[in-house]
Amino acid sequence: MAQATEKATGTTASWDGEGRVKVVGILCNWCSYAGADGAGTARLRQPFDFRIVRVPCTGRIDPLHILKAFEKGADGVLVSGCHPGDCHYAEGNYYARRKLELLERMLPQLGFEPERFKYTWVSASEAQRWQQVVTEFIKGVEKLGPREGRAL
Amino acid sequence: MRIGVFVCHCGTNIAATVDSEGIAARAGELKGVVHTEDIIYTCSEPGQQAIQQAIREKNLDRVVVAACSPHMHEVTFRRTVEGAGLNPYLFEMANIREHCSWIHADKPEGSEKAYDLIKMAVAKVRDLEPLYANEVEVNKDVLVIGGGVAGIQTALDLAEAGLKVTVVEKETTIGGTMAQLDKTFPTIDCSACILTPRMVDCAQHENIEIMAYSEVDRVQGYVGNFTVDIRKKASMVDWDKCIGCELCQQKCPAKAPDAFNEGIATTKAIYIPFPQAVPKRAAIQVDYCRWFQEGKCRVCERVCPADAIDYEQQDEYMQKEFGAIVVATGQDVFPWEEYYHEYGSGRIPDVISGLQYERMLNASGPTHGHVVRPSTMGQKDVEPEEPKTVVFIQCIGSRDESVGRPYCSNVCCMYTAKQAILTKDHVGMETEVYVFYIDIRAFGKGYEEFVKRAQTEFGVKYVRGRVSKLYEERGKVKVRGMDTLLGKQVEIDADLVVLASGITAADGASELAQRLNISYDQYGFFKESHPKLRPLETNTAGIFLAGACQAPKDIPTTVAQASGTAAKVLGLLAKDKLKTSPMIARVDQSRCVSCWKCIEVCPFGAPEKEELRDGSYKSHIIETVCQGCGICVATCPVNCIDLKGFGTQSVLDQIEEVLLT
Amino acid sequence: MAGVAYYPGCSLRHSAIEFDRSTRIVLESLGIDYEVVKDWTCCGASPAHMTNHLLAQALATRNLRQAAKIGEELLAPCPACYQREKNAEVEVHADADFRAEVNEIMDEPYTGEVRVWSLPEFLKEKVGLATLAKLPTTDLSQLKVVPYYGCLLARPTELTGECDTEQPMIMDQLLAAAGADVVWWNYKTECCGASVGVPNKIIQQRLSEKILSQAEEAGADAIVAACPLCHQNLDMRQHQLNDAMGTSHHMPVLYLTQVIGLGLGFTVKEMMLDKHLIDPTPVVERAIAKAAEVRAEAERKAQEAAEKARKKAERKKQEAKAKNVEERE
Amino acid sequence: MIRYNPEQAREYREKLIEEVQADVAECYQCGNCSAGCPANFTFDYPPNQLMRMLQVGLVDELLHSKSVQNCIQCLTCSARCPRTIDVAGIIEDLKTIAAARGIAVPEHVETFNHAFLKNIARFGQLNEALLLVRFNLESGQPFNDAGLGMPMLTRGKLDPIPRRAAGAGEVRRIYDKAMEKARWQA
């Protein structure tokens, strides 16, 4: 089974490497996750510093998940779900919006730059939009660089 | 805990940018992992056998496959592990293809990220527990939304197989766009001759109920058990009494625009769209009815032999239960007048759309099949004039980003060729017929031959180029175009210009999609679950697609798809019970404080108040009703609800694991 | 409203003097206070931007700089000037580096944020159609006009503020508000060949001829333009064109502000209709006279109707009386 | 027989995307630009062929074409392009390149533009009478538009006595600097 292992195990590409930021994405299974799949199938290049957690619906997301991510050292968190009105479960994304609106307003109080958190809507057919959203968000986080003092 | 990790190469799809072998080896260091292996094609038979073998030999109790998207093969591998005697829900996928190898170029980076994704999957799989599917009774009735050729075909196939089918059609008759057509390509056989018998079959079939002039207002429930609110719009005519004699239409004094004839003729305020309508029942367009507008008239009431007229009629609301839903709502013609102002915005009478021309060609149309210049139609002491020069322009609202329609409409090239031939046939071979085209798309069976016939046998002149402007001059329509093959501008004095208007999503398609919770693309066409593997299903179990509501389609493709969809529905409803996903919410009643927030937020009514032995009430999830969205989980103030398969701990552990340094 | 800077541009000094005058008169009578840009210079027109982008933008920006000394808004009645100035506004304001590059070759830098208005847009936004519609004192309802936008007032929409390049409406609306009878036609935005009127006559003649014949086809008394170059080609060069093309057009071409002015009650003289080579005076006077007749006719009809009604009522009364008498007897 | 020039094609595609935000690769040759072009009858290549030439890199032929010279910048092509390509913008850019390279094409447009710019560089504001005279001399057609002179004079539409506007000096300097820069870039 082909490739040699040394190259990959080399730490050059480590997520903690110089100038890296750690961004976690929490995506709805029905729209944005599929949108990201589409972006992959279309070979749309995307930033490396991004890891995706799949959930059945943005309505399942508890703001604590996001705070936890920051606590554990994330430099940015991106939440993406179905466009308002298009929720696979009818209204999940509306509940998500209410909670995340509040979180968005709260984070600056806790000393987070607004650019470190974003929630948005990307449908399953919006591969290109997904590429654009994730690229821009991570650019924003990279501008700020890693968060000082990992803990909350 | 004994976890097995299997890393796929997917040929070079993954291996080109991810060192599958290397990260497989590294995965061995992860807590609980006792077996790792990299496989060239994990989804192949040897690949799946390798997994099963490892499960048996290393008696693994958890499995992670790092390969493509779970949307691609989660089901496949669940079956694989189940085949080896492991609970299918003790399995997790790491998406290292769509979300990694295909979006990165640098191999060290790709490998590193892939490894992180595996770490997350492993973290999640540790938290998983065996789950067991429930079974629900299945309602075997089927709802078909839309009574065009797609809906008709699906309904007949299902009814023949013995299922009860309800067809909901928003117009007063079924038949859809095909009923408006004169002939069909590439055979030039008469559209009505093919369609109307099928319409009648529908009407007479014991298993089919047609609900014309009705709309779907609301859809609740889930696969096998949908509850649908249907509204029958007030036609102001008692359809149980109406015998479709057309007397009212003949006597009605109020003119009204004729939608069925695409506005090139007028009908009456009370009307039956066309002679072969099914059901053949009259309806009043109140906006044009004198009684409703001016408070006098009531002629129809007087002449109706069945005394079916009912000016007080109201919309009727009803609720029905179905096991599956087929969406076959079709398409609309691109409204070129609103976009192509350089073509006169519809102010030039002799510039018409393809479908308008189709009505003119149709023997049951306003001109009884005679081709005439609209500018000479329906005027006193003006003899309707036959056009001597007819110009067709293709790609109107297709392949045109400037009007937000970059896609190809799929049918225009062929219907233009057909109409060009019919023009020669109806008006005479001496008529000059020009077709301005960008590219000819004749992809179907017998299509290319058909276009060739138009060019050779019928001498239709195809001009490769587009038309920049249409304007009237001395009673002609000036066509200012380009012949790109000659590299010269051309100007043609036309008597009639037919615009091959493309296909656009049906009006209100996105609203319907939202009512059904199915997804749609940016143009309003409904999205199939997978373009190649699940082209007839939507992302919502139990809801299927047929015809042009999914993408522009011609009749052969539509009918083929409609029958395919029928087969899919039969497959689903062949079972008496359906397995439901066990990945649903669960309440820890010992911690429930009976605040009932879960009941408030659940879109499906899954949580209920359950009386315990001590007489207290606690929340309880009705397993067959819960759809596993997890809204209640995120809402519960004391976190006493969790979501099986997507547990709170598993989400947190994935985050923690991947951020761990 | 703070004074708006007024940029006449080269043509309006002489060849299009009537456009300049009529515009000023209309602005004044609408109570808009404006001030002519001090030491304004040529916007560069098409020769500049066909030759050198930086040159074009710098020449235009210089005028923005001069306008900034008056206020935040610049009105350029000549669409050619308008587009050059607008073009500079958009690029210079959006791109700081480019602004620097431009400033580098000007004597003094431009630091302002001047918004450039086209004449139709300015009238619609600042005066308003509803207000304008209330003002006319002269009845132009019998004057059939076709609005001719040409290229510069229609394209590109990003600059012109029009919603559509094929069917712009602002001039239609303004003319309707001024009381004229606006006729729909197919040639609102077809080019007249303006930019090559001098060097490449054959293009200009072919294009202008089409426009004239289309206007006749539409049954218009006159074409209404808002551009000195279009006017030059359609009016001043109409004889020239007739000779060259062997046609016999006689189609007056009015300026937008001339029509509005006439509606507002200014005289043919004040609107300088005599400056045109194809004299529009007869057409205009005929239309105004006809309008008077039409009104008179209408009044007569109304009176007759009233008379009839009165008589009828009279008769009714009589009959009623008679009836009563009978009954008593 | 022609030879495609991929390097030039690449170079100009990028240049035009950068400067005009128009991508010639998007052109699918429907010919709408040519169909509507009012000046096409004076062109040696219709606009859609210009786009094609850019796609395959025949740039020099293009810069020497009458088409680029004679385009009247009416923007009809850009307005009606189904792929929303700014065709006119592309041609304008080519015009400036041709001008900077001093490419002489046997058409009077260039002469006129030159005369025009000289005129404003001298007077600050255009003097139409002088422009006409100068252009006629340079283009060797002394009686061009002679017929217009009288009627315009009598209507006070011509200004026989040229006056220098206050800003003339600066216009001259702007002109020199800009043209210098362009020459230097070309």
PDB file of N, CA and C in Angstrom, chain C residues 10 13-15 18 39-42 47 49-52 62 65 101 105-107 151 155-156 166 190-191 195-196 201 203 207 236-237 240 274-276, chain D residues 38 41-42 72 74-76 79-80 92 95-96 99 113 116 120 124-126 128 135 144-145 148 152 155 157 159 166-167 170-171 173-175 178 181-182:
ATOM      1  N   CYS C  10     -18.257  72.126 -22.204  1.00  0.00           N
ATOM      2  CA  CYS C  10     -17.886  72.928 -23.380  1.00  0.00           C
ATOM      3  C   CYS C  10     -19.053  73.160 -24.336  1.00  0.00           C
ATOM      4  N   ARG C  13     -21.597  75.931 -23.748  1.00  0.00           N
ATOM      5  CA  ARG C  13     -21.194  77.341 -23.862  1.00  0.00           C
ATOM      6  C   ARG C  13     -21.679  77.914 -25.182  1.00  0.00           C
ATOM      7  N   HIS C  14     -21.581  77.129 -26.264  1.00  0.00           N
ATOM      8  CA  HIS C  14     -21.919  77.667 -27.582  1.00  0.00           C
ATOM      9  C   HIS C  14     -22.883  76.794 -28.349  1.00  0.00           C
ATOM     10  N   SER C  15     -22.393  75.610 -28.816  1.00  0.00           N
ATOM     11  CA  SER C  15     -23.222  74.831 -29.748  1.00  0.00           C
ATOM     12  C   SER C  15     -24.538  74.406 -29.100  1.00  0.00           C
ATOM     13  N   GLU C  18     -28.703  76.808 -26.056  1.00  0.00           N
ATOM     14  CA  GLU C  18     -30.125  76.803 -25.673  1.00  0.00           C
ATOM     15  C   GLU C  18     -30.383  75.762 -24.577  1.00  0.00           C
ATOM     16  N   ASP C  39     -13.675  78.166 -12.675  1.00  0.00           N
ATOM     17  CA  ASP C  39     -12.535  77.696 -13.472  1.00  0.00           C
ATOM     18  C   ASP C  39     -12.690  76.243 -13.922  1.00  0.00           C
ATOM     19  N   TRP C  40     -13.907  75.864 -14.311  1.00  0.00           N
ATOM     20  CA  TRP C  40     -14.083  74.485 -14.784  1.00  0.00           C
ATOM     21  C   TRP C  40     -13.355  74.301 -16.109  1.00  0.00           C
ATOM     22  N   THR C  41     -12.947  73.076 -16.381  1.00  0.00           N
ATOM     23  CA  THR C  41     -12.303  72.784 -17.669  1.00  0.00           C
ATOM     24  C   THR C  41     -12.951  71.556 -18.295  1.00  0.00           C
ATOM     25  N   CYS C  42     -12.559  71.260 -19.525  1.00  0.00           N
ATOM     26  CA  CYS C  42     -13.180  70.163 -20.279  1.00  0.00           C
ATOM     27  C   CYS C  42     -13.050  68.841 -19.522  1.00  0.00           C
ATOM     28  N   PRO C  47     -12.660  61.419 -26.515  1.00  0.00           N
ATOM     29  CA  PRO C  47     -11.256  61.354 -26.957  1.00  0.00           C
ATOM     30  C   PRO C  47     -10.295  61.030 -25.820  1.00  0.00           C
ATOM     31  N   HIS C  49     -10.902  59.313 -22.899  1.00  0.00           N
ATOM     32  CA  HIS C  49     -10.909  57.936 -22.371  1.00  0.00           C
ATOM     33  C   HIS C  49     -10.666  56.903 -23.461  1.00  0.00           C
ATOM     34  N   MET C  50     -10.729  57.350 -24.715  1.00  0.00           N
ATOM     35  CA  MET C  50     -10.331  56.426 -25.789  1.00  0.00           C
ATOM     36  C   MET C  50      -8.812  56.433 -25.956  1.00  0.00           C
ATOM     37  N   THR C  51      -8.144  57.370 -25.252  1.00  0.00           N
ATOM     38  CA  THR C  51      -6.694  57.513 -25.470  1.00  0.00           C
ATOM     39  C   THR C  51      -5.888  57.087 -24.253  1.00  0.00           C
ATOM     40  N   ASN C  52      -6.364  57.499 -23.064  1.00  0.00           N
ATOM     41  CA  ASN C  52      -5.545  57.295 -21.883  1.00  0.00           C
ATOM     42  C   ASN C  52      -6.412  57.383 -20.638  1.00  0.00           C
ATOM     43  N   ARG C  62     -10.373  66.836 -11.832  1.00  0.00           N
ATOM     44  CA  ARG C  62     -10.060  68.251 -11.615  1.00  0.00           C
ATOM     45  C   ARG C  62     -11.353  69.044 -11.388  1.00  0.00           C
ATOM     46  N   ARG C  65     -12.828  68.448  -8.062  1.00  0.00           N
ATOM     47  CA  ARG C  65     -12.096  69.229  -7.066  1.00  0.00           C
ATOM     48  C   ARG C  65     -12.636  70.658  -7.026  1.00  0.00           C
ATOM     49  N   GLU C 101      -2.792  58.456  -7.353  1.00  0.00           N
ATOM     50  CA  GLU C 101      -2.170  58.506  -8.681  1.00  0.00           C
ATOM     51  C   GLU C 101      -2.676  59.717  -9.465  1.00  0.00           C
ATOM     52  N   ILE C 105      -0.786  63.927 -10.568  1.00  0.00           N
ATOM     53  CA  ILE C 105      -0.585  64.683 -11.819  1.00  0.00           C
ATOM     54  C   ILE C 105      -1.445  65.942 -11.884  1.00  0.00           C
ATOM     55  N   MET C 106      -2.205  66.239 -10.803  1.00  0.00           N
ATOM     56  CA  MET C 106      -2.959  67.504 -10.774  1.00  0.00           C
ATOM     57  C   MET C 106      -2.173  68.532  -9.954  1.00  0.00           C
ATOM     58  N   ASP C 107      -2.509  69.818 -10.163  1.00  0.00           N
ATOM     59  CA  ASP C 107      -1.804  70.871  -9.425  1.00  0.00           C
ATOM     60  C   ASP C 107      -2.131  70.790  -7.936  1.00  0.00           C
ATOM     61  N   CYS C 151     -27.137  56.824 -25.716  1.00  0.00           N
ATOM     62  CA  CYS C 151     -26.330  55.862 -24.952  1.00  0.00           C
ATOM     63  C   CYS C 151     -26.130  56.300 -23.517  1.00  0.00           C
ATOM     64  N   ARG C 155     -26.902  53.765 -20.487  1.00  0.00           N
ATOM     65  CA  ARG C 155     -25.894  52.739 -20.244  1.00  0.00           C
ATOM     66  C   ARG C 155     -24.653  53.342 -19.615  1.00  0.00           C
ATOM     67  N   PRO C 156     -23.950  52.618 -18.746  1.00  0.00           N
ATOM     68  CA  PRO C 156     -24.441  51.421 -18.055  1.00  0.00           C
ATOM     69  C   PRO C 156     -25.338  51.791 -16.877  1.00  0.00           C
ATOM     70  N   GLU C 166     -32.655  49.020 -21.711  1.00  0.00           N
ATOM     71  CA  GLU C 166     -33.454  49.024 -22.939  1.00  0.00           C
ATOM     72  C   GLU C 166     -34.696  49.883 -22.803  1.00  0.00           C
ATOM     73  N   GLU C 190     -31.037  53.597 -28.867  1.00  0.00           N
ATOM     74  CA  GLU C 190     -30.112  53.267 -29.969  1.00  0.00           C
ATOM     75  C   GLU C 190     -29.139  54.411 -30.184  1.00  0.00           C
ATOM     76  N   CYS C 191     -27.882  54.080 -30.412  1.00  0.00           N
ATOM     77  CA  CYS C 191     -26.845  55.112 -30.521  1.00  0.00           C
ATOM     78  C   CYS C 191     -27.023  55.962 -31.777  1.00  0.00           C
ATOM     79  N   SER C 195     -20.203  60.205 -30.851  1.00  0.00           N
ATOM     80  CA  SER C 195     -18.769  60.408 -30.623  1.00  0.00           C
ATOM     81  C   SER C 195     -17.966  60.488 -31.918  1.00  0.00           C
ATOM     82  N   VAL C 196     -18.556  60.003 -33.032  1.00  0.00           N
ATOM     83  CA  VAL C 196     -17.785  60.062 -34.276  1.00  0.00           C
ATOM     84  C   VAL C 196     -18.469  60.964 -35.308  1.00  0.00           C
ATOM     85  N   LYS C 201     -18.425  60.349 -40.366  1.00  0.00           N
ATOM     86  CA  LYS C 201     -19.810  60.732 -40.675  1.00  0.00           C
ATOM     87  C   LYS C 201     -20.677  59.538 -41.038  1.00  0.00           C
ATOM     88  N   ILE C 203     -20.927  56.516 -40.202  1.00  0.00           N
ATOM     89  CA  ILE C 203     -21.560  55.821 -39.073  1.00  0.00           C
ATOM     90  C   ILE C 203     -22.692  56.679 -38.537  1.00  0.00           C
ATOM     91  N   LEU C 207     -26.842  55.874 -38.414  1.00  0.00           N
ATOM     92  CA  LEU C 207     -27.530  55.664 -37.133  1.00  0.00           C
ATOM     93  C   LEU C 207     -28.584  56.740 -36.909  1.00  0.00           C
ATOM     94  N   MET C 236     -28.696  69.509 -35.926  1.00  0.00           N
ATOM     95  CA  MET C 236     -27.772  70.321 -36.724  1.00  0.00           C
ATOM     96  C   MET C 236     -27.368  69.593 -38.004  1.00  0.00           C
ATOM     97  N   ARG C 237     -27.215  68.275 -37.892  1.00  0.00           N
ATOM     98  CA  ARG C 237     -26.736  67.523 -39.058  1.00  0.00           C
ATOM     99  C   ARG C 237     -27.879  66.904 -39.874  1.00  0.00           C
ATOM    100  N   GLN C 240     -27.619  67.825 -43.616  1.00  0.00           N
ATOM    101  CA  GLN C 240     -26.428  67.116 -44.083  1.00  0.00           C
ATOM    102  C   GLN C 240     -26.774  65.649 -44.361  1.00  0.00           C
ATOM    103  N   ASP C 274     -35.407  79.122 -31.412  1.00  0.00           N
ATOM    104  CA  ASP C 274     -34.904  79.627 -32.698  1.00  0.00           C
ATOM    105  C   ASP C 274     -33.440  79.224 -32.917  1.00  0.00           C
ATOM    106  N   LYS C 275     -32.821  78.647 -31.917  1.00  0.00           N
ATOM    107  CA  LYS C 275     -31.424  78.226 -32.076  1.00  0.00           C
ATOM    108  C   LYS C 275     -31.313  76.962 -32.918  1.00  0.00           C
ATOM    109  N   HIS C 276     -32.409  76.238 -33.053  1.00  0.00           N
ATOM    110  CA  HIS C 276     -32.343  74.952 -33.747  1.00  0.00           C
ATOM    111  C   HIS C 276     -32.299  75.140 -35.253  1.00  0.00           C
TER     112      HIS C 276
ATOM    113  N   PRO D  38     -23.738  49.104 -33.751  1.00  0.00           N
ATOM    114  CA  PRO D  38     -24.123  50.054 -34.796  1.00  0.00           C
ATOM    115  C   PRO D  38     -22.952  50.448 -35.704  1.00  0.00           C
ATOM    116  N   PHE D  41     -20.421  47.865 -39.361  1.00  0.00           N
ATOM    117  CA  PHE D  41     -20.187  47.879 -40.817  1.00  0.00           C
ATOM    118  C   PHE D  41     -18.876  48.585 -41.184  1.00  0.00           C
ATOM    119  N   THR D  42     -18.273  49.265 -40.194  1.00  0.00           N
ATOM    120  CA  THR D  42     -16.969  49.875 -40.474  1.00  0.00           C
ATOM    121  C   THR D  42     -15.834  49.039 -39.881  1.00  0.00           C
ATOM    122  N   ILE D  72     -17.561  53.033 -31.228  1.00  0.00           N
ATOM    123  CA  ILE D  72     -18.042  54.345 -30.794  1.00  0.00           C
ATOM    124  C   ILE D  72     -18.454  54.333 -29.332  1.00  0.00           C
ATOM    125  N   CYS D  74     -20.784  52.903 -27.548  1.00  0.00           N
ATOM    126  CA  CYS D  74     -22.195  53.127 -27.205  1.00  0.00           C
ATOM    127  C   CYS D  74     -22.642  52.123 -26.153  1.00  0.00           C
ATOM    128  N   LEU D  75     -21.817  51.123 -25.870  1.00  0.00           N
ATOM    129  CA  LEU D  75     -22.031  50.136 -24.801  1.00  0.00           C
ATOM    130  C   LEU D  75     -23.197  49.189 -25.050  1.00  0.00           C
ATOM    131  N   THR D  76     -23.743  49.207 -26.287  1.00  0.00           N
ATOM    132  CA  THR D  76     -24.855  48.294 -26.568  1.00  0.00           C
ATOM    133  C   THR D  76     -24.420  46.845 -26.356  1.00  0.00           C
ATOM    134  N   ALA D  79     -24.334  45.988 -22.741  1.00  0.00           N
ATOM    135  CA  ALA D  79     -25.668  45.976 -22.138  1.00  0.00           C
ATOM    136  C   ALA D  79     -26.416  44.688 -22.480  1.00  0.00           C
ATOM    137  N   ARG D  80     -26.165  44.118 -23.671  1.00  0.00           N
ATOM    138  CA  ARG D  80     -26.981  42.979 -24.104  1.00  0.00           C
ATOM    139  C   ARG D  80     -26.243  41.649 -24.023  1.00  0.00           C
ATOM    140  N   GLU D  92     -12.421  49.511 -25.164  1.00  0.00           N
ATOM    141  CA  GLU D  92     -11.857  50.796 -24.753  1.00  0.00           C
ATOM    142  C   GLU D  92     -10.425  50.589 -24.256  1.00  0.00           C
ATOM    143  N   LYS D  95      -8.187  50.234 -27.068  1.00  0.00           N
ATOM    144  CA  LYS D  95      -7.955  51.549 -27.696  1.00  0.00           C
ATOM    145  C   LYS D  95      -6.792  52.250 -27.013  1.00  0.00           C
ATOM    146  N   THR D  96      -6.839  52.298 -25.681  1.00  0.00           N
ATOM    147  CA  THR D  96      -5.796  53.043 -24.966  1.00  0.00           C
ATOM    148  C   THR D  96      -4.441  52.390 -25.202  1.00  0.00           C
ATOM    149  N   ALA D  99      -3.331  53.384 -28.584  1.00  0.00           N
ATOM    150  CA  ALA D  99      -2.920  54.798 -28.575  1.00  0.00           C
ATOM    151  C   ALA D  99      -1.529  54.939 -27.964  1.00  0.00           C
ATOM    152  N   ASN D 113      -9.306  62.484 -32.101  1.00  0.00           N
ATOM    153  CA  ASN D 113      -9.009  62.451 -30.665  1.00  0.00           C
ATOM    154  C   ASN D 113      -7.789  63.304 -30.360  1.00  0.00           C
ATOM    155  N   PHE D 116      -8.552  66.926 -30.681  1.00  0.00           N
ATOM    156  CA  PHE D 116      -9.416  67.311 -29.554  1.00  0.00           C
ATOM    157  C   PHE D 116      -8.570  67.571 -28.312  1.00  0.00           C
ATOM    158  N   ILE D 120      -7.987  71.054 -26.070  1.00  0.00           N
ATOM    159  CA  ILE D 120      -8.314  71.362 -24.660  1.00  0.00           C
ATOM    160  C   ILE D 120      -7.039  71.591 -23.861  1.00  0.00           C
ATOM    161  N   GLY D 124      -8.058  74.706 -22.349  1.00  0.00           N
ATOM    162  CA  GLY D 124      -8.717  74.296 -21.105  1.00  0.00           C
ATOM    163  C   GLY D 124     -10.150  73.873 -21.366  1.00  0.00           C
ATOM    164  N   GLN D 125     -10.890  74.734 -22.074  1.00  0.00           N
ATOM    165  CA  GLN D 125     -12.230  74.363 -22.493  1.00  0.00           C
ATOM    166  C   GLN D 125     -12.208  74.214 -24.008  1.00  0.00           C
ATOM    167  N   LEU D 126     -12.997  73.255 -24.534  1.00  0.00           N
ATOM    168  CA  LEU D 126     -12.935  72.951 -25.968  1.00  0.00           C
ATOM    169  C   LEU D 126     -13.387  74.145 -26.798  1.00  0.00           C
ATOM    170  N   GLU D 128     -14.799  74.565 -30.272  1.00  0.00           N
ATOM    171  CA  GLU D 128     -15.300  73.690 -31.335  1.00  0.00           C
ATOM    172  C   GLU D 128     -14.853  74.158 -32.706  1.00  0.00           C
ATOM    173  N   PHE D 135      -8.827  69.641 -37.260  1.00  0.00           N
ATOM    174  CA  PHE D 135      -9.074  68.263 -37.692  1.00  0.00           C
ATOM    175  C   PHE D 135      -9.130  68.177 -39.210  1.00  0.00           C
ATOM    176  N   ASN D 144     -14.899  69.485 -44.788  1.00  0.00           N
ATOM    177  CA  ASN D 144     -15.724  68.688 -43.888  1.00  0.00           C
ATOM    178  C   ASN D 144     -16.561  69.614 -43.006  1.00  0.00           C
ATOM    179  N   ASP D 145     -17.872  69.414 -43.004  1.00  0.00           N
ATOM    180  CA  ASP D 145     -18.771  70.188 -42.150  1.00  0.00           C
ATOM    181  C   ASP D 145     -18.786  71.691 -42.446  1.00  0.00           C
ATOM    182  N   LEU D 148     -21.939  73.551 -42.023  1.00  0.00           N
ATOM    183  CA  LEU D 148     -22.512  73.851 -40.704  1.00  0.00           C
ATOM    184  C   LEU D 148     -22.059  75.214 -40.185  1.00  0.00           C
ATOM    185  N   MET D 152     -24.424  77.908 -37.845  1.00  0.00           N
ATOM    186  CA  MET D 152     -24.056  77.885 -36.422  1.00  0.00           C
ATOM    187  C   MET D 152     -23.606  79.270 -35.975  1.00  0.00           C
ATOM    188  N   ARG D 155     -26.386  81.577 -35.497  1.00  0.00           N
ATOM    189  CA  ARG D 155     -27.190  81.258 -34.310  1.00  0.00           C
ATOM    190  C   ARG D 155     -26.353  81.391 -33.030  1.00  0.00           C
ATOM    191  N   LYS D 157     -23.770  79.805 -32.235  1.00  0.00           N
ATOM    192  CA  LYS D 157     -23.416  78.497 -31.708  1.00  0.00           C
ATOM    193  C   LYS D 157     -21.937  78.197 -31.899  1.00  0.00           C
ATOM    194  N   ASP D 159     -17.912  79.857 -31.485  1.00  0.00           N
ATOM    195  CA  ASP D 159     -17.153  80.918 -30.828  1.00  0.00           C
ATOM    196  C   ASP D 159     -15.878  81.166 -31.628  1.00  0.00           C
ATOM    197  N   ALA D 166      -9.330  79.652 -17.314  1.00  0.00           N
ATOM    198  CA  ALA D 166      -8.386  79.859 -16.203  1.00  0.00           C
ATOM    199  C   ALA D 166      -7.592  78.581 -15.917  1.00  0.00           C
ATOM    200  N   GLY D 167      -8.262  77.427 -16.042  1.00  0.00           N
ATOM    201  CA  GLY D 167      -7.595  76.176 -15.673  1.00  0.00           C
ATOM    202  C   GLY D 167      -6.713  75.599 -16.764  1.00  0.00           C
ATOM    203  N   GLU D 170      -3.240  74.046 -16.002  1.00  0.00           N
ATOM    204  CA  GLU D 170      -3.218  72.762 -15.300  1.00  0.00           C
ATOM    205  C   GLU D 170      -3.593  71.625 -16.250  1.00  0.00           C
ATOM    206  N   VAL D 171      -4.597  71.878 -17.115  1.00  0.00           N
ATOM    207  CA  VAL D 171      -5.010  70.834 -18.060  1.00  0.00           C
ATOM    208  C   VAL D 171      -3.806  70.419 -18.910  1.00  0.00           C
ATOM    209  N   ARG D 173      -0.683  70.569 -18.134  1.00  0.00           N
ATOM    210  CA  ARG D 173       0.261  69.779 -17.331  1.00  0.00           C
ATOM    211  C   ARG D 173      -0.278  68.355 -17.136  1.00  0.00           C
ATOM    212  N   ILE D 174      -1.580  68.260 -16.822  1.00  0.00           N
ATOM    213  CA  ILE D 174      -2.177  66.922 -16.654  1.00  0.00           C
ATOM    214  C   ILE D 174      -1.971  66.101 -17.920  1.00  0.00           C
ATOM    215  N   TYR D 175      -2.254  66.756 -19.056  1.00  0.00           N
ATOM    216  CA  TYR D 175      -2.132  66.058 -20.343  1.00  0.00           C
ATOM    217  C   TYR D 175      -0.712  65.523 -20.523  1.00  0.00           C
ATOM    218  N   ALA D 178       0.221  62.645 -18.000  1.00  0.00           N
ATOM    219  CA  ALA D 178      -0.495  61.386 -18.257  1.00  0.00           C
ATOM    220  C   ALA D 178       0.063  60.695 -19.494  1.00  0.00           C
ATOM    221  N   LYS D 181       3.484  59.228 -18.890  1.00  0.00           N
ATOM    222  CA  LYS D 181       3.379  57.994 -18.123  1.00  0.00           C
ATOM    223  C   LYS D 181       3.013  56.818 -19.041  1.00  0.00           C
ATOM    224  N   ALA D 182       1.990  57.053 -19.884  1.00  0.00           N
ATOM    225  CA  ALA D 182       1.509  55.990 -20.774  1.00  0.00           C
ATOM    226  C   ALA D 182       2.623  55.532 -21.707  1.00  0.00           C
TER     227      ALA D 182
END
